[in-house]
Amino acid sequence: MIFHQPHNSLSNNFNAVFYRTEVWNSHFHKSFELVYVIEGSLICFSNGEEYILKSGQFGICLPYDIHSYEPQGDTHYWVCVFSEDYVHDFYKIIKDKTGSFAFECSRSVTEFITENLINNQNPSRLLIKSALYSVCDEYLKCNNLTEKNKKITENIAVIIEYVEKNHTKDIKLSDIGKLLGYDYHYVSRYFHTIFKMSFSEFLTLYRLETAVELIEQSDKKLVDIAMESGFQSVRSFNDCFKTHFKITPSEYKKRNSLKT
């Protein structure tokens, strides 16, 4: 399953989190994503390629790269998501290009990143930019960038934007076909090639993610959340939620309330 993370596709987005043993299934977003392994070993998949990051190594996902993380044993790693606003010059260089996910930084840059970004609880925006630019420069030194299929990147953005605006409506794959100018059978194969799932699966996952965000960030009733997320009935919402998360929406809401 591949999840789009709309909260990580916004402008002026920056967040950094430490993880220990957490597994992240395949997902993608418009922002960059920097990964640093503090201890242990992390299996990373990026655009169909497998990489193994060990302690002291970095990885970076470019906008819309599909990626996932699977720690091996007791692995401690740090993930930083940041939008192009923080590294505008770097974004202009890599736009419509692709490169290897894994790379290494010099000792001085690693120490600078560790002190000023990883271990700094409240870095200023200027310090964040300085640290990110230093690591992005190291990435460019380690990579021979190649041209990305620009049309696919543009189509991904169009599809995501359409789903974001219309996920509460009864939209179908044929609507995507009309949007892109493809016939039904071609767009069906095309969609599956890009997202590794059918359009109906993608739409359901998007609606579920929307529902999860509403549960976590609001006090709305579950029936209202179901409707606002695009589900046609509370029953279908409950069934889909339990199928994918192995827990009912009400149980999830209860657990979330206990955390706050």
PDB file of C-alpha atoms in Angstrom:
ATOM      1  CA  MET A   1       0.000   0.000   0.000  1.00  0.00           C
ATOM      2  CA  ILE A   2       1.225   3.489  -0.825  1.00  0.00           C
ATOM      3  CA  PHE A   3       0.025   6.491   1.129  1.00  0.00           C
ATOM      4  CA  HIS A   4       0.114  10.058   0.004  1.00  0.00           C
ATOM      5  CA  GLN A   5       0.929  12.363   2.933  1.00  0.00           C
ATOM      6  CA  PRO A   6      -0.792  15.689   2.147  1.00  0.00           C
ATOM      7  CA  HIS A   7       0.515  17.287   5.350  1.00  0.00           C
ATOM      8  CA  ASN A   8       4.006  16.741   3.935  1.00  0.00           C
ATOM      9  CA  SER A   9       3.140  18.383   0.625  1.00  0.00           C
ATOM     10  CA  LEU A  10       2.533  21.876   1.973  1.00  0.00           C
ATOM     11  CA  SER A  11       4.650  24.991   1.502  1.00  0.00           C
ATOM     12  CA  ASN A  12       6.913  26.161   4.366  1.00  0.00           C
ATOM     13  CA  ASN A  13       6.797  22.676   5.825  1.00  0.00           C
ATOM     14  CA  PHE A  14       9.508  21.523   8.238  1.00  0.00           C
ATOM     15  CA  ASN A  15       9.361  18.781  10.835  1.00  0.00           C
ATOM     16  CA  ALA A  16      11.950  16.447  12.318  1.00  0.00           C
ATOM     17  CA  VAL A  17      11.247  13.319  14.366  1.00  0.00           C
ATOM     18  CA  PHE A  18      13.306  10.589  16.038  1.00  0.00           C
ATOM     19  CA  TYR A  19      12.191   6.984  15.544  1.00  0.00           C
ATOM     20  CA  ARG A  20      13.212   3.706  17.121  1.00  0.00           C
ATOM     21  CA  THR A  21      12.071   0.464  15.452  1.00  0.00           C
ATOM     22  CA  GLU A  22       9.086   2.146  13.736  1.00  0.00           C
ATOM     23  CA  VAL A  23       8.310   0.811  10.258  1.00  0.00           C
ATOM     24  CA  TRP A  24       7.083   3.204   7.572  1.00  0.00           C
ATOM     25  CA  ASN A  25       5.210   1.635   4.665  1.00  0.00           C
ATOM     26  CA  SER A  26       5.476   3.069   1.147  1.00  0.00           C
ATOM     27  CA  HIS A  27       4.451   6.721   0.966  1.00  0.00           C
ATOM     28  CA  PHE A  28       5.193   9.870  -0.972  1.00  0.00           C
ATOM     29  CA  HIS A  29       4.784  13.638  -0.775  1.00  0.00           C
ATOM     30  CA  LYS A  30       5.912  16.852  -2.406  1.00  0.00           C
ATOM     31  CA  SER A  31       8.449  17.738   0.291  1.00  0.00           C
ATOM     32  CA  PHE A  32      12.012  16.456   0.562  1.00  0.00           C
ATOM     33  CA  GLU A  33      12.766  13.836   3.208  1.00  0.00           C
ATOM     34  CA  LEU A  34      16.181  13.457   4.853  1.00  0.00           C
ATOM     35  CA  VAL A  35      17.018  10.321   6.843  1.00  0.00           C
ATOM     36  CA  TYR A  36      19.975   9.817   9.184  1.00  0.00           C
ATOM     37  CA  VAL A  37      20.737   6.569  11.006  1.00  0.00           C
ATOM     38  CA  ILE A  38      22.006   7.209  14.526  1.00  0.00           C
ATOM     39  CA  GLU A  39      22.319   3.571  15.612  1.00  0.00           C
ATOM     40  CA  GLY A  40      21.627   0.250  13.935  1.00  0.00           C
ATOM     41  CA  SER A  41      20.650  -0.529  10.378  1.00  0.00           C
ATOM     42  CA  LEU A  42      17.747   0.692   8.242  1.00  0.00           C
ATOM     43  CA  ILE A  43      16.455  -0.948   5.071  1.00  0.00           C
ATOM     44  CA  CYS A  44      15.132   1.749   2.754  1.00  0.00           C
ATOM     45  CA  PHE A  45      13.239   1.393  -0.493  1.00  0.00           C
ATOM     46  CA  SER A  46      13.184   4.393  -2.807  1.00  0.00           C
ATOM     47  CA  ASN A  47      11.616   4.284  -6.273  1.00  0.00           C
ATOM     48  CA  GLY A  48      11.945   0.506  -6.436  1.00  0.00           C
ATOM     49  CA  GLU A  49      15.581   0.344  -5.294  1.00  0.00           C
ATOM     50  CA  GLU A  50      16.727  -1.148  -1.973  1.00  0.00           C
ATOM     51  CA  TYR A  51      19.315   0.600   0.179  1.00  0.00           C
ATOM     52  CA  ILE A  52      20.738  -0.349   3.578  1.00  0.00           C
ATOM     53  CA  LEU A  53      21.736   2.627   5.712  1.00  0.00           C
ATOM     54  CA  LYS A  54      24.006   2.019   8.682  1.00  0.00           C
ATOM     55  CA  SER A  55      24.998   4.245  11.582  1.00  0.00           C
ATOM     56  CA  GLY A  56      26.286   7.611  10.379  1.00  0.00           C
ATOM     57  CA  GLN A  57      24.798   7.348   6.871  1.00  0.00           C
ATOM     58  CA  PHE A  58      22.227   9.562   5.170  1.00  0.00           C
ATOM     59  CA  GLY A  59      19.473   9.127   2.615  1.00  0.00           C
ATOM     60  CA  ILE A  60      17.335  11.716   0.874  1.00  0.00           C
ATOM     61  CA  CYS A  61      14.019  11.389  -0.961  1.00  0.00           C
ATOM     62  CA  LEU A  62      13.296  13.949  -3.650  1.00  0.00           C
ATOM     63  CA  PRO A  63       9.744  15.290  -4.216  1.00  0.00           C
ATOM     64  CA  TYR A  64       7.243  12.531  -5.068  1.00  0.00           C
ATOM     65  CA  ASP A  65       9.789   9.716  -4.649  1.00  0.00           C
ATOM     66  CA  ILE A  66       7.945   6.650  -3.342  1.00  0.00           C
ATOM     67  CA  HIS A  67       9.814   5.387  -0.259  1.00  0.00           C
ATOM     68  CA  SER A  68       9.589   3.154   2.816  1.00  0.00           C
ATOM     69  CA  TYR A  69      11.716   2.311   5.881  1.00  0.00           C
ATOM     70  CA  GLU A  70      12.213  -0.948   7.751  1.00  0.00           C
ATOM     71  CA  PRO A  71      14.571  -0.854  10.758  1.00  0.00           C
ATOM     72  CA  GLN A  72      16.596  -3.938  11.599  1.00  0.00           C
ATOM     73  CA  GLY A  73      16.376  -4.703  15.307  1.00  0.00           C
ATOM     74  CA  ASP A  74      16.968  -1.831  17.703  1.00  0.00           C
ATOM     75  CA  THR A  75      17.557   0.947  15.180  1.00  0.00           C
ATOM     76  CA  HIS A  76      17.495   4.616  16.116  1.00  0.00           C
ATOM     77  CA  TYR A  77      16.964   6.981  13.199  1.00  0.00           C
ATOM     78  CA  TRP A  78      16.046  10.591  12.518  1.00  0.00           C
ATOM     79  CA  VAL A  79      13.721  11.790   9.749  1.00  0.00           C
ATOM     80  CA  CYS A  80      13.478  15.394   8.595  1.00  0.00           C
ATOM     81  CA  VAL A  81      10.806  16.515   6.116  1.00  0.00           C
ATOM     82  CA  PHE A  82      11.206  19.926   4.518  1.00  0.00           C
ATOM     83  CA  SER A  83       9.605  21.790   1.638  1.00  0.00           C
ATOM     84  CA  GLU A  84      11.431  23.415  -1.267  1.00  0.00           C
ATOM     85  CA  ASP A  85      11.103  26.830   0.450  1.00  0.00           C
ATOM     86  CA  TYR A  86      14.045  25.898   2.703  1.00  0.00           C
ATOM     87  CA  VAL A  87      16.390  24.918  -0.142  1.00  0.00           C
ATOM     88  CA  HIS A  88      15.101  26.823  -3.163  1.00  0.00           C
ATOM     89  CA  ASP A  89      18.428  26.847  -5.040  1.00  0.00           C
ATOM     90  CA  PHE A  90      18.877  23.100  -4.491  1.00  0.00           C
ATOM     91  CA  TYR A  91      15.321  22.500  -5.703  1.00  0.00           C
ATOM     92  CA  LYS A  92      16.055  24.379  -8.946  1.00  0.00           C
ATOM     93  CA  ILE A  93      19.053  22.091  -9.541  1.00  0.00           C
ATOM     94  CA  ILE A  94      17.276  18.772  -8.939  1.00  0.00           C
ATOM     95  CA  LYS A  95      13.861  19.667 -10.369  1.00  0.00           C
ATOM     96  CA  ASP A  96      12.850  17.030 -12.950  1.00  0.00           C
ATOM     97  CA  LYS A  97      15.953  14.993 -12.077  1.00  0.00           C
ATOM     98  CA  THR A  98      16.623  11.911 -10.010  1.00  0.00           C
ATOM     99  CA  GLY A  99      19.592  10.415  -8.184  1.00  0.00           C
ATOM    100  CA  SER A 100      20.631   7.733  -5.715  1.00  0.00           C
ATOM    101  CA  PHE A 101      18.867   7.773  -2.345  1.00  0.00           C
ATOM    102  CA  ALA A 102      21.851   6.887  -0.123  1.00  0.00           C
ATOM    103  CA  PHE A 103      24.893   9.108   0.332  1.00  0.00           C
ATOM    104  CA  GLU A 104      27.551  10.008   2.884  1.00  0.00           C
ATOM    105  CA  CYS A 105      28.503  13.364   4.347  1.00  0.00           C
ATOM    106  CA  SER A 106      31.953  14.495   5.377  1.00  0.00           C
ATOM    107  CA  ARG A 107      32.757  14.352   9.071  1.00  0.00           C
ATOM    108  CA  SER A 108      32.563  18.144   9.428  1.00  0.00           C
ATOM    109  CA  VAL A 109      29.131  18.360   7.771  1.00  0.00           C
ATOM    110  CA  THR A 110      27.821  15.414   9.811  1.00  0.00           C
ATOM    111  CA  GLU A 111      28.969  17.120  13.017  1.00  0.00           C
ATOM    112  CA  PHE A 112      27.393  20.405  11.888  1.00  0.00           C
ATOM    113  CA  ILE A 113      24.072  18.704  11.108  1.00  0.00           C
ATOM    114  CA  THR A 114      24.127  16.758  14.375  1.00  0.00           C
ATOM    115  CA  GLU A 115      24.848  19.794  16.533  1.00  0.00           C
ATOM    116  CA  ASN A 116      22.666  22.356  14.823  1.00  0.00           C
ATOM    117  CA  LEU A 117      19.734  20.350  13.500  1.00  0.00           C
ATOM    118  CA  ILE A 118      19.457  16.853  14.963  1.00  0.00           C
ATOM    119  CA  ASN A 119      20.291  17.758  18.574  1.00  0.00           C
ATOM    120  CA  ASN A 120      18.934  21.313  18.467  1.00  0.00           C
ATOM    121  CA  GLN A 121      15.399  21.464  19.859  1.00  0.00           C
ATOM    122  CA  ASN A 122      14.617  24.924  18.512  1.00  0.00           C
ATOM    123  CA  PRO A 123      16.787  25.916  15.527  1.00  0.00           C
ATOM    124  CA  SER A 124      16.086  29.214  13.796  1.00  0.00           C
ATOM    125  CA  ARG A 125      14.869  29.207  10.200  1.00  0.00           C
ATOM    126  CA  LEU A 126      18.231  30.545   9.026  1.00  0.00           C
ATOM    127  CA  LEU A 127      20.097  27.801  10.888  1.00  0.00           C
ATOM    128  CA  ILE A 128      17.751  25.183   9.412  1.00  0.00           C
ATOM    129  CA  LYS A 129      18.437  26.491   5.915  1.00  0.00           C
ATOM    130  CA  SER A 130      22.181  26.544   6.537  1.00  0.00           C
ATOM    131  CA  ALA A 131      22.195  22.951   7.789  1.00  0.00           C
ATOM    132  CA  LEU A 132      19.964  21.659   4.993  1.00  0.00           C
ATOM    133  CA  TYR A 133      21.996  23.381   2.295  1.00  0.00           C
ATOM    134  CA  SER A 134      25.188  21.840   3.670  1.00  0.00           C
ATOM    135  CA  VAL A 135      23.748  18.328   3.491  1.00  0.00           C
ATOM    136  CA  CYS A 136      22.193  18.956   0.068  1.00  0.00           C
ATOM    137  CA  ASP A 137      25.605  20.048  -1.206  1.00  0.00           C
ATOM    138  CA  GLU A 138      27.044  16.738  -0.005  1.00  0.00           C
ATOM    139  CA  TYR A 139      24.233  14.910  -1.801  1.00  0.00           C
ATOM    140  CA  LEU A 140      25.115  16.622  -5.080  1.00  0.00           C
ATOM    141  CA  LYS A 141      28.803  15.702  -4.664  1.00  0.00           C
ATOM    142  CA  CYS A 142      27.846  12.019  -4.328  1.00  0.00           C
ATOM    143  CA  ASN A 143      25.355  11.910  -7.197  1.00  0.00           C
ATOM    144  CA  ASN A 144      25.274  11.991 -10.961  1.00  0.00           C
ATOM    145  CA  LEU A 145      21.760  13.265 -11.525  1.00  0.00           C
ATOM    146  CA  THR A 146      19.738  11.975 -14.460  1.00  0.00           C
ATOM    147  CA  GLU A 147      16.617  13.338 -16.089  1.00  0.00           C
ATOM    148  CA  LYS A 148      13.341  12.243 -14.539  1.00  0.00           C
ATOM    149  CA  ASN A 149      10.324  11.505 -16.707  1.00  0.00           C
ATOM    150  CA  LYS A 150       8.813  14.984 -16.457  1.00  0.00           C
ATOM    151  CA  LYS A 151       5.440  13.898 -17.811  1.00  0.00           C
ATOM    152  CA  ILE A 152       5.000  11.277 -15.089  1.00  0.00           C
ATOM    153  CA  THR A 153       5.912  13.800 -12.386  1.00  0.00           C
ATOM    154  CA  GLU A 154       3.408  16.299 -13.778  1.00  0.00           C
ATOM    155  CA  ASN A 155       0.682  13.658 -14.010  1.00  0.00           C
ATOM    156  CA  ILE A 156       1.257  12.539 -10.418  1.00  0.00           C
ATOM    157  CA  ALA A 157       0.792  16.137  -9.264  1.00  0.00           C
ATOM    158  CA  VAL A 158      -2.384  16.500 -11.367  1.00  0.00           C
ATOM    159  CA  ILE A 159      -3.868  13.247 -10.050  1.00  0.00           C
ATOM    160  CA  ILE A 160      -3.102  14.100  -6.423  1.00  0.00           C
ATOM    161  CA  GLU A 161      -4.546  17.598  -6.750  1.00  0.00           C
ATOM    162  CA  TYR A 162      -7.710  16.221  -8.352  1.00  0.00           C
ATOM    163  CA  VAL A 163      -8.186  13.621  -5.611  1.00  0.00           C
ATOM    164  CA  GLU A 164      -7.537  16.195  -2.883  1.00  0.00           C
ATOM    165  CA  LYS A 165     -10.231  18.492  -4.299  1.00  0.00           C
ATOM    166  CA  ASN A 166     -12.777  15.804  -5.189  1.00  0.00           C
ATOM    167  CA  HIS A 167     -12.302  12.882  -2.777  1.00  0.00           C
ATOM    168  CA  THR A 168     -15.679  13.567  -1.137  1.00  0.00           C
ATOM    169  CA  LYS A 169     -17.425  13.073  -4.493  1.00  0.00           C
ATOM    170  CA  ASP A 170     -18.187   9.899  -6.415  1.00  0.00           C
ATOM    171  CA  ILE A 171     -15.109  10.101  -8.634  1.00  0.00           C
ATOM    172  CA  LYS A 172     -13.930   7.250 -10.848  1.00  0.00           C
ATOM    173  CA  LEU A 173     -10.904   6.190 -12.848  1.00  0.00           C
ATOM    174  CA  SER A 174     -12.663   7.385 -16.002  1.00  0.00           C
ATOM    175  CA  ASP A 175     -12.574  10.918 -14.556  1.00  0.00           C
ATOM    176  CA  ILE A 176      -8.780  10.634 -14.259  1.00  0.00           C
ATOM    177  CA  GLY A 177      -8.647   9.394 -17.850  1.00  0.00           C
ATOM    178  CA  LYS A 178     -10.567  12.431 -19.090  1.00  0.00           C
ATOM    179  CA  LEU A 179      -8.361  14.709 -16.993  1.00  0.00           C
ATOM    180  CA  LEU A 180      -5.165  13.317 -18.532  1.00  0.00           C
ATOM    181  CA  GLY A 181      -6.577  12.678 -21.991  1.00  0.00           C
ATOM    182  CA  TYR A 182      -6.169   8.873 -21.827  1.00  0.00           C
ATOM    183  CA  ASP A 183      -8.710   6.150 -22.574  1.00  0.00           C
ATOM    184  CA  TYR A 184      -9.937   3.955 -19.715  1.00  0.00           C
ATOM    185  CA  HIS A 185      -7.799   0.877 -20.378  1.00  0.00           C
ATOM    186  CA  TYR A 186      -4.605   2.862 -20.840  1.00  0.00           C
ATOM    187  CA  VAL A 187      -5.112   5.004 -17.725  1.00  0.00           C
ATOM    188  CA  SER A 188      -5.874   1.853 -15.708  1.00  0.00           C
ATOM    189  CA  ARG A 189      -2.491   0.318 -16.613  1.00  0.00           C
ATOM    190  CA  TYR A 190      -0.765   3.687 -16.305  1.00  0.00           C
ATOM    191  CA  PHE A 191      -2.159   4.351 -12.825  1.00  0.00           C
ATOM    192  CA  HIS A 192      -1.173   0.913 -11.571  1.00  0.00           C
ATOM    193  CA  THR A 193       2.344   1.306 -12.979  1.00  0.00           C
ATOM    194  CA  ILE A 194       2.870   4.566 -11.082  1.00  0.00           C
ATOM    195  CA  PHE A 195       1.107   3.861  -7.783  1.00  0.00           C
ATOM    196  CA  LYS A 196       1.291   0.033  -7.660  1.00  0.00           C
ATOM    197  CA  MET A 197      -2.442  -0.145  -6.906  1.00  0.00           C
ATOM    198  CA  SER A 198      -5.806   0.509  -8.513  1.00  0.00           C
ATOM    199  CA  PHE A 199      -7.447   3.922  -8.463  1.00  0.00           C
ATOM    200  CA  SER A 200     -10.193   2.682  -6.137  1.00  0.00           C
ATOM    201  CA  GLU A 201      -7.574   1.451  -3.645  1.00  0.00           C
ATOM    202  CA  PHE A 202      -5.725   4.769  -3.877  1.00  0.00           C
ATOM    203  CA  LEU A 203      -8.937   6.740  -3.300  1.00  0.00           C
ATOM    204  CA  THR A 204      -9.882   4.589  -0.311  1.00  0.00           C
ATOM    205  CA  LEU A 205      -6.436   5.064   1.261  1.00  0.00           C
ATOM    206  CA  TYR A 206      -6.621   8.808   0.713  1.00  0.00           C
ATOM    207  CA  ARG A 207     -10.041   8.944   2.381  1.00  0.00           C
ATOM    208  CA  LEU A 208      -8.754   6.840   5.298  1.00  0.00           C
ATOM    209  CA  GLU A 209      -5.785   9.142   5.799  1.00  0.00           C
ATOM    210  CA  THR A 210      -8.123  12.144   5.751  1.00  0.00           C
ATOM    211  CA  ALA A 211     -10.290  10.434   8.365  1.00  0.00           C
ATOM    212  CA  VAL A 212      -7.289   9.690  10.594  1.00  0.00           C
ATOM    213  CA  GLU A 213      -6.221  13.339  10.493  1.00  0.00           C
ATOM    214  CA  LEU A 214      -9.748  14.473  11.406  1.00  0.00           C
ATOM    215  CA  ILE A 215      -9.894  11.994  14.303  1.00  0.00           C
ATOM    216  CA  GLU A 216      -6.529  13.169  15.618  1.00  0.00           C
ATOM    217  CA  GLN A 217      -7.074  16.887  15.100  1.00  0.00           C
ATOM    218  CA  SER A 218     -10.767  17.471  15.830  1.00  0.00           C
ATOM    219  CA  ASP A 219     -13.581  16.536  18.178  1.00  0.00           C
ATOM    220  CA  LYS A 220     -16.018  15.781  15.361  1.00  0.00           C
ATOM    221  CA  LYS A 221     -18.357  12.812  15.544  1.00  0.00           C
ATOM    222  CA  LEU A 222     -17.306   9.738  13.585  1.00  0.00           C
ATOM    223  CA  VAL A 223     -20.371   9.942  11.354  1.00  0.00           C
ATOM    224  CA  ASP A 224     -19.377  13.465  10.327  1.00  0.00           C
ATOM    225  CA  ILE A 225     -15.762  12.394   9.824  1.00  0.00           C
ATOM    226  CA  ALA A 226     -16.907   9.541   7.577  1.00  0.00           C
ATOM    227  CA  MET A 227     -18.910  11.904   5.374  1.00  0.00           C
ATOM    228  CA  GLU A 228     -16.219  14.603   5.261  1.00  0.00           C
ATOM    229  CA  SER A 229     -13.629  12.011   4.276  1.00  0.00           C
ATOM    230  CA  GLY A 230     -15.705  10.887   1.294  1.00  0.00           C
ATOM    231  CA  PHE A 231     -17.230   7.622   2.503  1.00  0.00           C
ATOM    232  CA  GLN A 232     -20.793   6.993   1.382  1.00  0.00           C
ATOM    233  CA  SER A 233     -21.857   5.425   4.672  1.00  0.00           C
ATOM    234  CA  VAL A 234     -20.641   4.871   8.225  1.00  0.00           C
ATOM    235  CA  ARG A 235     -20.698   1.135   7.567  1.00  0.00           C
ATOM    236  CA  SER A 236     -18.310   1.360   4.603  1.00  0.00           C
ATOM    237  CA  PHE A 237     -16.098   3.703   6.659  1.00  0.00           C
ATOM    238  CA  ASN A 238     -15.956   1.240   9.552  1.00  0.00           C
ATOM    239  CA  ASP A 239     -15.289  -1.733   7.266  1.00  0.00           C
ATOM    240  CA  CYS A 240     -12.485  -0.006   5.329  1.00  0.00           C
ATOM    241  CA  PHE A 241     -10.890   1.410   8.478  1.00  0.00           C
ATOM    242  CA  LYS A 242     -10.820  -1.955  10.240  1.00  0.00           C
ATOM    243  CA  THR A 243      -9.548  -3.756   7.133  1.00  0.00           C
ATOM    244  CA  HIS A 244      -6.566  -1.467   6.742  1.00  0.00           C
ATOM    245  CA  PHE A 245      -5.740  -0.542  10.354  1.00  0.00           C
ATOM    246  CA  LYS A 246      -6.964  -3.693  12.148  1.00  0.00           C
ATOM    247  CA  ILE A 247      -8.916  -1.481  14.540  1.00  0.00           C
ATOM    248  CA  THR A 248     -12.283   0.276  14.404  1.00  0.00           C
ATOM    249  CA  PRO A 249     -12.536   4.081  14.102  1.00  0.00           C
ATOM    250  CA  SER A 250     -14.087   4.317  17.568  1.00  0.00           C
ATOM    251  CA  GLU A 251     -11.239   2.282  19.080  1.00  0.00           C
ATOM    252  CA  TYR A 252      -8.704   4.468  17.292  1.00  0.00           C
ATOM    253  CA  LYS A 253     -10.415   7.607  18.531  1.00  0.00           C
ATOM    254  CA  LYS A 254     -10.388   6.290  22.087  1.00  0.00           C
ATOM    255  CA  ARG A 255      -6.681   5.454  21.932  1.00  0.00           C
ATOM    256  CA  ASN A 256      -5.909   8.862  20.481  1.00  0.00           C
ATOM    257  CA  SER A 257      -7.827  10.618  23.257  1.00  0.00           C
ATOM    258  CA  LEU A 258      -5.784   8.728  25.862  1.00  0.00           C
ATOM    259  CA  LYS A 259      -2.559  10.119  24.338  1.00  0.00           C
ATOM    260  CA  THR A 260      -3.624  13.731  24.789  1.00  0.00           C
TER     261      THR A 260
END
